[in-house]
Each structure stands twice: as structure tokens, then as C-alpha cells.
Coordinates of C-alpha atoms and ligand atoms in Angstrom, one line a residue:
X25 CA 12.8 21.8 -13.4
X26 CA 9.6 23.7 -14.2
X27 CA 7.9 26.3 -12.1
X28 CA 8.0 25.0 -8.1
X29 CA 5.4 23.5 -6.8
X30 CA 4.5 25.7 -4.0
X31 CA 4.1 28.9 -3.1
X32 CA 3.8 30.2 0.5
X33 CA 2.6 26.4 1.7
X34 CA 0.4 26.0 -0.5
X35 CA 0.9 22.9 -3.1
X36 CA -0.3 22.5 -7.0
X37 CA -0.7 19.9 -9.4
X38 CA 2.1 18.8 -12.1
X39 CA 0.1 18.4 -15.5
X40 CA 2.3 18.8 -18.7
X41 CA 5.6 19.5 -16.7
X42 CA 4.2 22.5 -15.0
X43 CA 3.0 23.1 -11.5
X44 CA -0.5 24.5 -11.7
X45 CA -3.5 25.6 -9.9
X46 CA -6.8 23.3 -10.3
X47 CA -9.4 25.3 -12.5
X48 CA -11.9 25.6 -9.5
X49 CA -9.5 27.4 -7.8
X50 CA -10.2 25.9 -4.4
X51 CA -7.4 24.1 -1.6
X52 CA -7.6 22.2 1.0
X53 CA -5.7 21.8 4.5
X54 CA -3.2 18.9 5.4
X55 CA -2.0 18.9 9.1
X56 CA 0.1 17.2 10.9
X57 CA -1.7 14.1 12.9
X58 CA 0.6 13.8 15.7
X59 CA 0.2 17.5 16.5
X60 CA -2.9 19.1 14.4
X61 CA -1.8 23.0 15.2
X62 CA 1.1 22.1 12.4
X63 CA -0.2 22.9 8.6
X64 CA 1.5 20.9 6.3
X65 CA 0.3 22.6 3.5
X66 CA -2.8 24.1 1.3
X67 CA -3.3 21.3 -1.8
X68 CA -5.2 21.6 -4.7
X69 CA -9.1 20.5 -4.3
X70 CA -8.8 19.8 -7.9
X71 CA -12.2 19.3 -10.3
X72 CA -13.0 16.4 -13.2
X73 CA -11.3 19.3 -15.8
X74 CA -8.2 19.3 -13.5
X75 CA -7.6 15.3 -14.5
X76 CA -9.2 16.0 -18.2
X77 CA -6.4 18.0 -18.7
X78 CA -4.2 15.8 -16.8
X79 CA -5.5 12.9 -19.4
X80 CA -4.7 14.7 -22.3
X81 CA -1.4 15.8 -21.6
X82 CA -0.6 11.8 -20.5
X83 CA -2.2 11.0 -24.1
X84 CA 0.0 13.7 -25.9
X85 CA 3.1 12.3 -24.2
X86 CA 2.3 8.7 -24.7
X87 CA 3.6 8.2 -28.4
X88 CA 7.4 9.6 -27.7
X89 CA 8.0 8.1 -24.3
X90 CA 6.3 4.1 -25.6
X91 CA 8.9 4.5 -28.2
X92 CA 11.9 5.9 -26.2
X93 CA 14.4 2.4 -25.6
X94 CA 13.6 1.2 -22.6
X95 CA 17.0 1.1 -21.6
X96 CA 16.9 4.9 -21.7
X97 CA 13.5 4.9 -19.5
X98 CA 15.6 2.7 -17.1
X99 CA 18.6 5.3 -17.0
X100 CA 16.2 7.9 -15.9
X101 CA 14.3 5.3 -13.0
X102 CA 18.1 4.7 -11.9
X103 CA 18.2 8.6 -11.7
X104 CA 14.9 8.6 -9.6
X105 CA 16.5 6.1 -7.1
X106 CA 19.5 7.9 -6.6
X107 CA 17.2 11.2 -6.0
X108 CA 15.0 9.7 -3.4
X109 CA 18.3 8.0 -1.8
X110 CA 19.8 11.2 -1.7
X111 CA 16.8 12.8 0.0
X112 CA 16.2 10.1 2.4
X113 CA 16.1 11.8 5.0
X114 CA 13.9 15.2 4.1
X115 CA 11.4 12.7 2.7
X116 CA 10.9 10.7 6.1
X117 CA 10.5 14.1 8.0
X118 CA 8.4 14.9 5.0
X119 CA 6.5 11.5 5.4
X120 CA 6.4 11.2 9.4
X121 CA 4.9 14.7 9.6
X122 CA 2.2 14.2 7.0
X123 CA 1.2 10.7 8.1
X124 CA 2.5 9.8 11.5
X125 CA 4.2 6.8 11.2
X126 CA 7.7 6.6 13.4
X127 CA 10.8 8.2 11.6
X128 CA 12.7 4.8 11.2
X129 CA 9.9 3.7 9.9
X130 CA 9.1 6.6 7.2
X131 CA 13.4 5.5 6.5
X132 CA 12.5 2.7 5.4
X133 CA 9.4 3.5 3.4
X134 CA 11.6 5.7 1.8
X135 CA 14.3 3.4 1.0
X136 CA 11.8 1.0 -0.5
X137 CA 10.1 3.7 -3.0
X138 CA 14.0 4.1 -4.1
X139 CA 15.0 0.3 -4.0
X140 CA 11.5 -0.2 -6.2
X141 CA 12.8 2.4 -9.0
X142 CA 16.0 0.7 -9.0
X143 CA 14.7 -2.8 -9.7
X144 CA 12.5 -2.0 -12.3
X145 CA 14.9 0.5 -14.1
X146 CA 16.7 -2.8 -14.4
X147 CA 13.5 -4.5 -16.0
X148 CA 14.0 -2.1 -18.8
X149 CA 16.3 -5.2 -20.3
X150 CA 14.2 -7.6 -20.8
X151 CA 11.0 -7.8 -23.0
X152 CA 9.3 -11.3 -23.9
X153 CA 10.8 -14.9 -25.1
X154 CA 11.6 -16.6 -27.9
X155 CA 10.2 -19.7 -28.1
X156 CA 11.0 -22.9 -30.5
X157 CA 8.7 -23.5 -33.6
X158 CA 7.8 -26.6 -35.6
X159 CA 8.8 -24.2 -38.6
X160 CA 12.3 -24.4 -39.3
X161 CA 12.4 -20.6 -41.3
X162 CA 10.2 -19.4 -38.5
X163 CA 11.2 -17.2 -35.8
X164 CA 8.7 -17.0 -33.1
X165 CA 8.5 -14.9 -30.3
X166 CA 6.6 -12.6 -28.0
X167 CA 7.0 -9.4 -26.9
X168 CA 5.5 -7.0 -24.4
X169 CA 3.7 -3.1 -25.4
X170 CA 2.9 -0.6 -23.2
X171 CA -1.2 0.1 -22.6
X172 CA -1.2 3.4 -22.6
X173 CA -2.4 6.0 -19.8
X174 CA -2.4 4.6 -16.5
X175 CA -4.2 5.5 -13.5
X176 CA -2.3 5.0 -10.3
X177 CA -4.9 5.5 -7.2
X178 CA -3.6 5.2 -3.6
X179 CA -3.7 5.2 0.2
X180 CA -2.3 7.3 2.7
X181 CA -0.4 4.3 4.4
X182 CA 2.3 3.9 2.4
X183 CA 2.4 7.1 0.6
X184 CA 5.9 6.9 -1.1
X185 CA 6.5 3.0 -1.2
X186 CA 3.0 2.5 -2.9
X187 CA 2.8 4.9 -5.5
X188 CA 6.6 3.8 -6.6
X189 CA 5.5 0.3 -6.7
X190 CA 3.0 1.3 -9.3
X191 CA 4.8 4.0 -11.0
X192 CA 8.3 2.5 -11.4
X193 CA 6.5 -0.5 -13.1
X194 CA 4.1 1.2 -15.4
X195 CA 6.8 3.8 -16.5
X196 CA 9.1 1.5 -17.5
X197 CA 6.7 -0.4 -19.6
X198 CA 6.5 2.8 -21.9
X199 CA 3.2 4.4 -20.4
X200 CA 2.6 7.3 -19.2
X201 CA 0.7 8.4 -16.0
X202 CA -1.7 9.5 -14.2
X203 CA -0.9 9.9 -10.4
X204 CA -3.9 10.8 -8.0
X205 CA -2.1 10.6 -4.0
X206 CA -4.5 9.7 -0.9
X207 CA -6.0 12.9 0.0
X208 CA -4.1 13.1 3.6
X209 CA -0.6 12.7 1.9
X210 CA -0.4 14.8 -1.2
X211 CA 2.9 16.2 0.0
X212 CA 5.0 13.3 -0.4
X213 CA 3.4 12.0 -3.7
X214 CA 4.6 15.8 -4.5
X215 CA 8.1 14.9 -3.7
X216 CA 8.0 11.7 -5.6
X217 CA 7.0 13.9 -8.8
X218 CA 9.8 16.5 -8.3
X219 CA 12.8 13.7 -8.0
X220 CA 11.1 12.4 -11.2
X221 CA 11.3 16.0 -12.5
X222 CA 15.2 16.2 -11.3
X223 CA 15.8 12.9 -13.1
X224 CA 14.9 14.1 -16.5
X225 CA 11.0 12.2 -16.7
X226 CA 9.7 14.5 -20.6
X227 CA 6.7 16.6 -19.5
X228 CA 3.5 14.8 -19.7
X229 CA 4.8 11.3 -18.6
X230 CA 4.1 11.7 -14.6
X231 CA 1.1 13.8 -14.0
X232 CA 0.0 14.3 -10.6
X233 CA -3.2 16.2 -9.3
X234 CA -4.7 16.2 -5.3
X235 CA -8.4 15.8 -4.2
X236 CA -11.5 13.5 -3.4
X237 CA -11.4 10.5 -4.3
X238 CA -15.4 10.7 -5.5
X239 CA -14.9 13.7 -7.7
X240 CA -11.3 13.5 -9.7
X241 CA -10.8 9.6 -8.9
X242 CA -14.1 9.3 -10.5
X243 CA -13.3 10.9 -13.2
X244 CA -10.0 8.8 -13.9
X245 CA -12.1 5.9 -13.5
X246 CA -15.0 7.1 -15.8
X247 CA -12.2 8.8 -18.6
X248 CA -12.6 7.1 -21.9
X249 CA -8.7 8.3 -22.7
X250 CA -7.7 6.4 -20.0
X251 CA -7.0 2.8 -20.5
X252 CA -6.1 0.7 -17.0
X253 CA -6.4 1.9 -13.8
X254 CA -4.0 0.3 -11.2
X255 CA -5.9 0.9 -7.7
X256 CA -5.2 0.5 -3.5
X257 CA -7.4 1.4 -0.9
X258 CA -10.3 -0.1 1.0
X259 CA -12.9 -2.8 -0.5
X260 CA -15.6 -0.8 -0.6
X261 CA -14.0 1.7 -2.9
X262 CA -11.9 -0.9 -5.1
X263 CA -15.7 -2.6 -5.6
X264 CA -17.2 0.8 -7.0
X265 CA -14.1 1.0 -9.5
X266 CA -14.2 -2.0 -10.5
X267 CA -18.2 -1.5 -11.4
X268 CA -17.3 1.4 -13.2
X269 CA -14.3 0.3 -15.5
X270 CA -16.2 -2.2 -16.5
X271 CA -18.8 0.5 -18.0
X272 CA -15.3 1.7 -20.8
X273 CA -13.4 -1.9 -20.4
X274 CA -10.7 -0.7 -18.7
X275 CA -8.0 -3.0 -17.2
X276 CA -7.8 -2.8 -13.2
X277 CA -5.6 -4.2 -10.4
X278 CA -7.0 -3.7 -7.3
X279 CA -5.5 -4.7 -4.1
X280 CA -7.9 -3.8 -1.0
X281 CA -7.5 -4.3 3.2
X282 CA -6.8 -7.3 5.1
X283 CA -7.7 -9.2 7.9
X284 CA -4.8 -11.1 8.5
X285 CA -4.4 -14.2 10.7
X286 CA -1.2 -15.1 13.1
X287 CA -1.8 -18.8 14.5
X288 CA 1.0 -19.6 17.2
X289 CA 1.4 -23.1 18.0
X290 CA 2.7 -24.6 21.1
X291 CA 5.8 -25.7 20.1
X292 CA 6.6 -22.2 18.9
X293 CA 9.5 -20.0 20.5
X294 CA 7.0 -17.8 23.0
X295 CA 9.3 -15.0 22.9
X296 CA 9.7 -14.9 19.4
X297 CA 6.2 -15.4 18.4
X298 CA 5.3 -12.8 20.7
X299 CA 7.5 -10.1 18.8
X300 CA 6.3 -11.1 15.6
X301 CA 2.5 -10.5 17.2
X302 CA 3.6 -7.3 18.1
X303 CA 5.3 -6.2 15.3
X304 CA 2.8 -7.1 12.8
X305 CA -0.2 -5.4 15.2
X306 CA 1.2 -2.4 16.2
X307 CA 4.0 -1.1 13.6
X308 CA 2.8 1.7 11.4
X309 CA 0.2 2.2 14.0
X310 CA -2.0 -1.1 12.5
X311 CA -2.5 0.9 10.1
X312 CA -0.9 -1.5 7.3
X313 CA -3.4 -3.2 5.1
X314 CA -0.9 -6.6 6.3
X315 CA -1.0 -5.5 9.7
X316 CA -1.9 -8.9 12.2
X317 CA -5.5 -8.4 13.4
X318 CA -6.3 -11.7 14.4
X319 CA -4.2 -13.5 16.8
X320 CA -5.2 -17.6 16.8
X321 CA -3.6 -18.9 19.7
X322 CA -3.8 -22.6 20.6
X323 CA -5.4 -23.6 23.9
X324 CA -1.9 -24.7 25.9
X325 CA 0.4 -21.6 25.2
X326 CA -2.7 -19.2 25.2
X327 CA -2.0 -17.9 29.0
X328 CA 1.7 -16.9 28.7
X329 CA 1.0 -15.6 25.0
X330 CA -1.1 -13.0 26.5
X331 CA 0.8 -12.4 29.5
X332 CA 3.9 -12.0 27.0
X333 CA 1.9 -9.7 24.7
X334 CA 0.8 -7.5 27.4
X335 CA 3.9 -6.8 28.6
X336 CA 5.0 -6.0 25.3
X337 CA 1.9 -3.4 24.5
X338 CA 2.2 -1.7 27.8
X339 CA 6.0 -0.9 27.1
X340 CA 5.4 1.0 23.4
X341 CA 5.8 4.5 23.4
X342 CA 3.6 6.7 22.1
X343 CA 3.9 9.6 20.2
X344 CA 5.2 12.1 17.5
X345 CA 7.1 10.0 15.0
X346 CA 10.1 13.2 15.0
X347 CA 10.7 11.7 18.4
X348 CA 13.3 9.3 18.2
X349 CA 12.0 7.8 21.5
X350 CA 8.7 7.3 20.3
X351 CA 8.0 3.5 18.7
X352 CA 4.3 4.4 17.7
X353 CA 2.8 7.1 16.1
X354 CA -0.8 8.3 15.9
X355 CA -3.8 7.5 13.8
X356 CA -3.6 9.2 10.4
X357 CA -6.8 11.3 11.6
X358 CA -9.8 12.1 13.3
X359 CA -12.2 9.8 11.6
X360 CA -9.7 6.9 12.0
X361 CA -8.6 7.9 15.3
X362 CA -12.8 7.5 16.1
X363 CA -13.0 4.4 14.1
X364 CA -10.7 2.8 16.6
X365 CA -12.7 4.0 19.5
X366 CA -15.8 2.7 17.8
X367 CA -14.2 -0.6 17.5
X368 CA -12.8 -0.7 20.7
X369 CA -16.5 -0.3 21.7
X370 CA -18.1 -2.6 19.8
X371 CA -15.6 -5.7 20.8
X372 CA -16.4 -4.8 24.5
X373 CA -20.1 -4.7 23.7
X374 CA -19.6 -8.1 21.9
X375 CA -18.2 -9.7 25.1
X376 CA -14.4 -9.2 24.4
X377 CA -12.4 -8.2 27.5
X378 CA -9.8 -5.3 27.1
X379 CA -6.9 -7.0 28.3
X380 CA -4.4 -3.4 28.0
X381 CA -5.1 -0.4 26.0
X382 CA -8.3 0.6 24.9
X383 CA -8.3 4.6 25.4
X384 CA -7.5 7.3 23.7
X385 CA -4.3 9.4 25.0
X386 CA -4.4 13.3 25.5
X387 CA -1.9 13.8 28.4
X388 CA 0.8 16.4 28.1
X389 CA 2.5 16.1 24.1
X390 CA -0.6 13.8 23.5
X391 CA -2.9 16.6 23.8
X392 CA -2.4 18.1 19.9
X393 CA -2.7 14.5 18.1
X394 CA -4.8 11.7 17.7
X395 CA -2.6 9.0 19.4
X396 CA -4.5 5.7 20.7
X397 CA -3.3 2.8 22.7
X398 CA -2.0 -0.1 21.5
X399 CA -4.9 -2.5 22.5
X400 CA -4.7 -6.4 23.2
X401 CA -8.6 -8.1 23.1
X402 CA -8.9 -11.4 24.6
X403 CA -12.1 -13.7 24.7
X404 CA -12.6 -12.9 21.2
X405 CA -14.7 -15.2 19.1
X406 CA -14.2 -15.6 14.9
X407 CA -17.6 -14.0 13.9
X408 CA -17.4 -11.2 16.2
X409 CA -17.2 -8.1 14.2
X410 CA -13.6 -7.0 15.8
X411 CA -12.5 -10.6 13.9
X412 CA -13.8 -9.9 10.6
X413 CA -13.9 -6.1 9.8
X414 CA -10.8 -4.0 9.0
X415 CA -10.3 -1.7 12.0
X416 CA -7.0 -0.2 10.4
X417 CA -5.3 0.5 13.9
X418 CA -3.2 -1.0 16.7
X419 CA -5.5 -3.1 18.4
X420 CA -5.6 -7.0 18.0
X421 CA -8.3 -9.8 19.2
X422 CA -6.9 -13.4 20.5
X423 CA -9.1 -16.1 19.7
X424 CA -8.3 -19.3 21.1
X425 CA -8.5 -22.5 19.3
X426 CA -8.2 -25.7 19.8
X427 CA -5.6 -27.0 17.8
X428 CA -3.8 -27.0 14.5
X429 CA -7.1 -28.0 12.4
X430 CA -9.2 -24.9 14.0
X431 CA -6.6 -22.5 14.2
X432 CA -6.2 -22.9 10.0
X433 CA -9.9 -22.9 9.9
X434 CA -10.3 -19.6 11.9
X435 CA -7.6 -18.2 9.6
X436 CA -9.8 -18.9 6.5
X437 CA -13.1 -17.8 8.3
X438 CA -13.2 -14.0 6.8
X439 CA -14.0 -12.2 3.3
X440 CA -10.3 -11.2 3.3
X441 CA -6.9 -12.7 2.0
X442 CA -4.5 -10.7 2.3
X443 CA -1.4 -12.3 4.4
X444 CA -1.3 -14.9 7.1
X445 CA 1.6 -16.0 9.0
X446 CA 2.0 -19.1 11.4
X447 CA 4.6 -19.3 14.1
X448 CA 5.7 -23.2 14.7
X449 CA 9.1 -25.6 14.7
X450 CA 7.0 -28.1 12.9
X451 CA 8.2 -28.4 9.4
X452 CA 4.8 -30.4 8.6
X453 CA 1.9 -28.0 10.0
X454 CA 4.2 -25.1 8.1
X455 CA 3.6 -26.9 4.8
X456 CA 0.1 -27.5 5.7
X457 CA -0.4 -24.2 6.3
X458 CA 1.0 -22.6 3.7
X459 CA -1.0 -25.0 1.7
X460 CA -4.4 -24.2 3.5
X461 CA -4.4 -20.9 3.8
X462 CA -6.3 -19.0 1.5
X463 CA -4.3 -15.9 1.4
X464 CA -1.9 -14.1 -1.4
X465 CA 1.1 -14.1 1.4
X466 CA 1.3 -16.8 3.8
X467 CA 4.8 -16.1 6.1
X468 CA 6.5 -18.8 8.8
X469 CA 7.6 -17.1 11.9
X470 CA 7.9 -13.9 10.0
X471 CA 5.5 -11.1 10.6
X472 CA 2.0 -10.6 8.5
X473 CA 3.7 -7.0 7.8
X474 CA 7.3 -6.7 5.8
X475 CA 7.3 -7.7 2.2
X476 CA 10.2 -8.0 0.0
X477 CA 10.1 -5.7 -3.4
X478 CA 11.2 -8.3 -5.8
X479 CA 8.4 -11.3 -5.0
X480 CA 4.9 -10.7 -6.3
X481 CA 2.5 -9.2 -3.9
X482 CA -1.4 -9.5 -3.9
X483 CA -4.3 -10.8 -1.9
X484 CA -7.3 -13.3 -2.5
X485 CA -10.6 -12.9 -2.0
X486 CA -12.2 -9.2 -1.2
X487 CA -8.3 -8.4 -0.7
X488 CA -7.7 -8.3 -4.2
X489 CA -9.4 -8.6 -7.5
X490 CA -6.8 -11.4 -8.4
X491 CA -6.3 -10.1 -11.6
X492 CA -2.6 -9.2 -11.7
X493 CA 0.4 -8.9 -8.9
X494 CA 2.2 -5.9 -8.0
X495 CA 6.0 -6.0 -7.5
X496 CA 8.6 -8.4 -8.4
X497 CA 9.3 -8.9 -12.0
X498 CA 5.5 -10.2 -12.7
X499 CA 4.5 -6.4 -12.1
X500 CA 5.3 -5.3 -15.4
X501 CA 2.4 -8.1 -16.9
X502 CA -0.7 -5.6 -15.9
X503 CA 1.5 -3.1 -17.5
X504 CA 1.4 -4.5 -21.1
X505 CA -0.1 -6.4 -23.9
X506 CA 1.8 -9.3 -24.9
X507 CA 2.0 -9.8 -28.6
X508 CA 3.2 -13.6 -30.0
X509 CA 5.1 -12.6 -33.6
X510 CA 5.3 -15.5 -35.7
X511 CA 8.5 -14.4 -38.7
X512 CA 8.9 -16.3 -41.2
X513 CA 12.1 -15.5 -42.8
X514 CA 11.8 -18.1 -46.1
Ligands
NAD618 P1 -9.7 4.4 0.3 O1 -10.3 3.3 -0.4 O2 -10.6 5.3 1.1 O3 -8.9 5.4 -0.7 C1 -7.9 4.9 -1.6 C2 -7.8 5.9 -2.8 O4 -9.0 5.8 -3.6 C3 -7.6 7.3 -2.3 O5 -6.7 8.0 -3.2 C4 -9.0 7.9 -2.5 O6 -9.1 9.3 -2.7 C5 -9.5 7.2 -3.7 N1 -10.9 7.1 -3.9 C6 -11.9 7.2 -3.0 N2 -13.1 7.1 -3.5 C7 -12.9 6.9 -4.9 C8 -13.8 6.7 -6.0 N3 -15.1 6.7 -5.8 N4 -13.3 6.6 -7.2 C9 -11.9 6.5 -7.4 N5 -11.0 6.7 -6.3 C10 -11.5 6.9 -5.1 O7 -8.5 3.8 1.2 P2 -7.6 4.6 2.3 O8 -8.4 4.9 3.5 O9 -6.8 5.6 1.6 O10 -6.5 3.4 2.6 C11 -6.8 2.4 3.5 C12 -7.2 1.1 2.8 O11 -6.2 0.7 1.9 C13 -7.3 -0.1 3.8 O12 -8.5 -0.8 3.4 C14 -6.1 -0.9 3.5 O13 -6.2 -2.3 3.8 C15 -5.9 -0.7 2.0 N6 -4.6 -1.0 1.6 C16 -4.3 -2.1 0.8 C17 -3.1 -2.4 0.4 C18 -2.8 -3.6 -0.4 O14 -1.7 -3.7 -1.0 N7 -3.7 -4.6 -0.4 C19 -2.0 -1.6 0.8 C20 -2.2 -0.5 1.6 C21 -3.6 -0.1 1.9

């Protein structure tokens, strides 16, 4: 392995296989949300010639690593599974202190970034079709090329899972990359570069380099040298990007927030539907761009729903995610931890009641972090501004409706389509809704939240720019050009 990447706390970027300082020469502070007097480290506030540099060493790698078998690409993904595994459980410390989230559930985040490497190592097989031709000394056949440099642009909400699902893919297509982490988790995109390192990845194939989003992912977007950005984060940001590639004709995925719908219908199983409420609305905090906002509950079963749900709210434990007691960590940070006030606000303002939660907690071990309750709204009406803007945290708004027909229409009425979920016996409202529902994800009594790694994943609407799907095996399309070869042999 090259040089570490730290020194005395504080973290640097990996361009060309080294661990380096940004140019500017200035860091910036990562703590801990659930307890802010813990430093997790100084990163690099890098500048625009931190990811030039970055750019040209991807470019200089490119040729040797798009010709490398892709078998042999896929030996050293297998390798990066096997590191991560092997790490597991380092990483979710690593993971619950920078971001919050519970321990099991930084566990399983983990798991999945080393469950993704392993699946598309094993894409490393397979490369186009043959297909019959009218020609009988013909061969004809496609096959699939690596773009180039890649972009990979993420959130701090899955920090691990969601750069793997973009990295895994786009290195085993033969490109090389250029990693940018949310700027609240840098340290376990840092990890994810040195179990690439310890699996053999050539210099120059992974770089990775820590800041704003406005100055060095600006710059990745704006790059001429690079040639498709693959993006997830909010819609207002995706938007700007996708403005700006279009200035150099760059190839973009974006997959932005969610809104997501849970109709329950009165033949469902209370109990059940109830869990699934909960589990979508308050795991990872809300803070899952899947994570059930909206909570479309038909007239008949809308009293015990809500009793049911809060009972469930009032029993979740709050608190550092290192605790194995604890079932809900905090906000990610300050700003989001007062965006979920504000909300909280604004619904009550709009005529929503607060049926439990609501406040902020700073009691005893809540005193250091930036821990909110897990809040159930009731009265809430589609247009208010609780039901149709991403809050990003655990609070969710029943709206009631009056049967199947509403309750789908409710589901539809928002900019987003993310996922949607409906919890019912009926096999024929199931189809219908799954039909009807104009979202990239539509789950029966399953949570909004929960995906599995080999299905494609993408929104609709201002969820998604609906140009390609991440995960599963279609992945690898916004990762190449196809080429059709027709071979005459004759
Ligand atoms: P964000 O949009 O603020 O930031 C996402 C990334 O973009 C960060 O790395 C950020 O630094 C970078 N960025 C910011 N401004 C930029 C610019 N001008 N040019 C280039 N890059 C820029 O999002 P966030 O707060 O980190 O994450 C939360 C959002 O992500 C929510 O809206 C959530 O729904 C969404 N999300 C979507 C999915 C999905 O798969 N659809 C998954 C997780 C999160």
C-alpha cells in the first residue's frame, strides 16, 4: 500500500496511488453527530486543481486498466469483498460514528458495499450477445466498452453501500474513477479506497479527494477529461448537474430524494402494516432517500393504525448508534437536525396535530448530539408542504383517504417517485397498484426502505433523471457503449 492516509487525525486524498494533501492546503472538521465533542478527523478541503489532478491521473490510468481482462478486474472486486467482509466490523464503528446510524444497521450497510463488489466481480464474465443474422458467413454480435473517467458523487446516507453500488459497476466495466464522498462522511469513503488499495486496484484507477460539493464537484462536473458523471443526492443539486453536463455532453445518472407513499388497506394485517410503517419512517433516522414519509391510511382502520403507530414511536430508543440498546440514531447534523424542527413547525402551522414526538432531545447522553424524536403527524392533508417536500428525518404525516381509488391517487400526487409500498391481502388492488403507481419501486407489504443489490434500482419523476438504473446486472449499461460488430468471415 502507498503512503497512509492519515497522519495524527487528519485524512488526505488518494490521487495516483498516493495519499496527498489538497494544493490549498486547508482541512476541515468531521465530528461525531451523536456526541459533537468527538473529532472524527481533519479532511482535505480540496480545490478544482485537487480534482484536475485527480482527472489526469484517472485519464493516465484509463488505457491499461480498459484493457486488463475483465476476469482479472473481477478477481481484484472479489478481493475488495473479502477486505470489507473482513473489516466488517471496524467499518460500522467507523460508519456509526461518522454518520449516526445504529450499529446493526451500519452491519448491514457494510455487508451490502461487500455483497455489491461481489456481484459485479462476477459480471466481469459476461460482455454483449450474439445475435442470428440473415447472412449465413456473418457473425453478428455486440459487445460492451468502458466510457472512460467516471465521476461517482454521493450522499452521506449510505456512505459505504452507495459509493460501492457505483464503483463496483463502473470498475468492472474497465473505467477508471473519480470518487468525491458526501462532505460529512469522507472517512468511510477513505476506507472503501484503502481495501481497494489492499486488493491490488493499479494506481490511478480509484481516485478519491474530500470537499464542497460547489467547488471540487463543480469542477468534476464542468471537466472536459471527464466523460459521465454518475450522481446521488438531493434534486436541487442533481438539477444543476444535469444543466451543466449538458454544457461538455457528458453522460449522467442521477438518482435524487423521495417522497414515498405507504397506503394500508383495511383488510391488511394491523400489526404487520404497522411495523412496516415504522420501519420504513424511522430506520436510519428517515434519513433514507426510500424512507416512508407519507402514510395513506383508509378511513375504517385509520384509528387503530394510529393508535398502533404511537405505541410503536413512543417505545424507540434514542441515541448513540455504539449503544447496542439504542434503535435510532441522530440527525446527521445541525442543519438537518433544524430542518426537522422547521418541519415539525411548519406541519403544526399547517393544521397537522402532533400526535407523539415532535421535540428535540438534550436530556442526560442526549445533551452532546442532535437526536430528535420520532414524530407521528395526523390530520395531514396531500398538498400540505409536510406531504410533498423531503424532510429527510423520522417524522411521518397520515393522510386519510377514502378508499382504494384515493389512496393510489394521494400516492401519485407529489413531484417525486422514488418507492411506494401498499399493505393489503387483496391480490387485485396489489396488481392495481403496482400498476398505478408511478414510482421506480413499488413493494407489497414490504417496507418503502430495503432494496435487494441484484434488481435494478431507480426512481421516476424529480427522483431520478430516468436515464439509466443502478444495481443489478442492468448497472453496467450506464457504464458502457455498446458496439453491434457485423464479421463477415466469407
Ligand atoms: P446533496 O445533493 O446535498 O449532495 C450530494 C453530493 O453532491 C455531495 O457529495 C455533495 O457534496 C455534492 N454536491 C453538492 N453540490 C454540488 C454541485 N454544485 N456540483 C456537484 N456536486 C455537488 O445531498 P445529501 O444531502 O448529501 O443527501 C441527501 C439527498 O440524497 C436526499 O435528497 C436523498 O433523498 C438523496 N438520496 C437519494 C438516493 C437515491 O438512490 N435516489 C439515495 C440516497 C440519498
Amino acid at each position: 500500500m502507498a503512503e497512509v492516509a492519515v497522519t495524527e487525525k487528519e485524512y488526505r486524498n488518494l490521487i495516483a496511488g498516493e495519499w496527498v494533501a489538497s494544493l490549498g492546503g486547508e482541512t476541515y472538521e468531521d465530528r461525531n453527530p451523536a456526541d459533537t465533542e468527538e473529532l472524527i478527523g481533519r479532511f482535505q478541503s480540496s480545490t478544482r486543481e485537487d480534482i484536475q489532478q485527480a482527472v489526469k491521473a484517472a485519464r493516465e490510468a484509463l488505457p491499461l486498466w480498459a484493457e486488463t481482462p475483465a476476469p482479472e478486474r473481477g478477481r481484484i472486486l472479489h478481493r475488495v469483498a473479502e477486505a470489507v467482509e473482513k473489516q466488517k466490523e471496524e467499518l460500522a464503528t467507523v460508519l456509526t460514528r461518522e454518520e449516526g446510524k445504529t450499529l446493526a444497521e451500519s452491519r448491514g450497510e457494510v455487508q451490502r458495499a461487500a455483497d455489491i463488489f461481489r456481484f459485479f466481480a462476477s459480471l466481469g464474465y459476461l460482455n454483449g450477445e450474439t445475435i442470428h443474422s440473415a447472412d449465413r458467413d456473418l457473425l453478428l454480435f455486440t459487445f460492451r466498452e468502458p466510457l472512460g473517467v467516471v465521476a461517482v458523487i454521493t450522499p452521506w446516507n449510505f456512505p459505504i453501500a452507495i459509493p460501492a453500488w457505483k464503483i463496483a459497476p463502473g470498475l468492472i466495466s474497465g473505467n477508471t474513477i473519480v470518487f468525491k464522498p458526501a462532505q460529512l462522511t469522507p472517512l468511510i469513503g477513505i476506507r472503501l479506497m484503502e481495501a481497494l488499495e489492499q486488493s491490488g486496484i493499479p494506481k490511478g484507477v480509484v481516485n478519491m479527494v474530500s470537499g464542497s460539493g460547489s467547488v471540487i464537484g463543480d469542477e468534476l462536473v464542468a471537466n472536459p477529461d471527464v466523460d459521465a458523471i454518475s450522481f446521488t443526492g438531493s434534486y436541487e443539486v442533481g438539477r444543476r448537474i444535469a444543466q451543466k453536463a449538458a454544457e461538455t455532453l457528458k453522460r449522467t445518472q442521477l438518482e435524487m430524494g423521495g417522497k414515498n407513499p405507504l397506503v394500508v388497506l383495511e383488510d391488511a394485517d394491523l400489526d404487520k402494516a404497522v411495523d412496516i410503517t415504522a420501519r420504513g419512517a424511522f430506520g436510519a433516522t428517515g434519513q433514507a432517500c426510500t424512507a416512508t414519509s407519507r402514510a395513506i391510511i383508509v378511513h375504517d382502520i385509520l384509528e387503530p393504525f394510529v393508535e398502533k403507530l404511537v405505541e410503536r414511536a413512543k417505545g424507540i430508543r434514542i441515541g448513540n448508534g455504539l449503544d447496542s440498546e439504542v434503535q435510532m440514531g441522530p440527525a446527521v447534523n445541525e442543519e438537518q437536525l433544524e430542518k426537522d424542527l422547521e418541519y415539525i413547525q411548519i406541519g403544526r402551522d399547517e393544521g397537522a396535530e402532533v400526535a407523539i414526538g415532535g421535540q428535540r432531545l438534550t436530556d442526560g447522553h442526549h445533551a452532546k448530539g442532535y437526536f430528535v424524536e420520532a414524530t407521528v403527524f395526523t390530520d395531514v392533508r396531500a398538498e400540505m408542504r409536510i406531504a410533498q417536500e423531503e424532510i429527510f428525518g423520522p417524522i411521518v404525516g397520515i393522510i386519510e383517504a377514502r378508499d382504494f381509488d384515493q389512496a393510489v391517487e394521494i400516492a401519485n400526487q407529489t413531484v417525486y417517485g422514488l418507492t411506494a409500498c401498499i399493505c393489503t391481502r387483496d391480490l387485485e388492488r396489489a396488481h392495481l397498484f403496482v400498476r398505478k403507481t408511478n414510482a421506480g419501486v413499488i413493494k407489497v407489504n414490504r417496507p418503502t426502505v430495503g432494496l435487494e443489490l441484484q434488481a435494478p434500482f431507480g426512481g421516476m419523476k424529480h427522483s431520478s433523471s430516468e436515464t439509466f438504473k443502478e444495481q443489478g446486472k442492468d448497472a453496467i449499461q450506464f457504464y458502457t457503449r455498446l458496439k453491434t460488430a457485423y464479421l463477415g468471415y466469407r
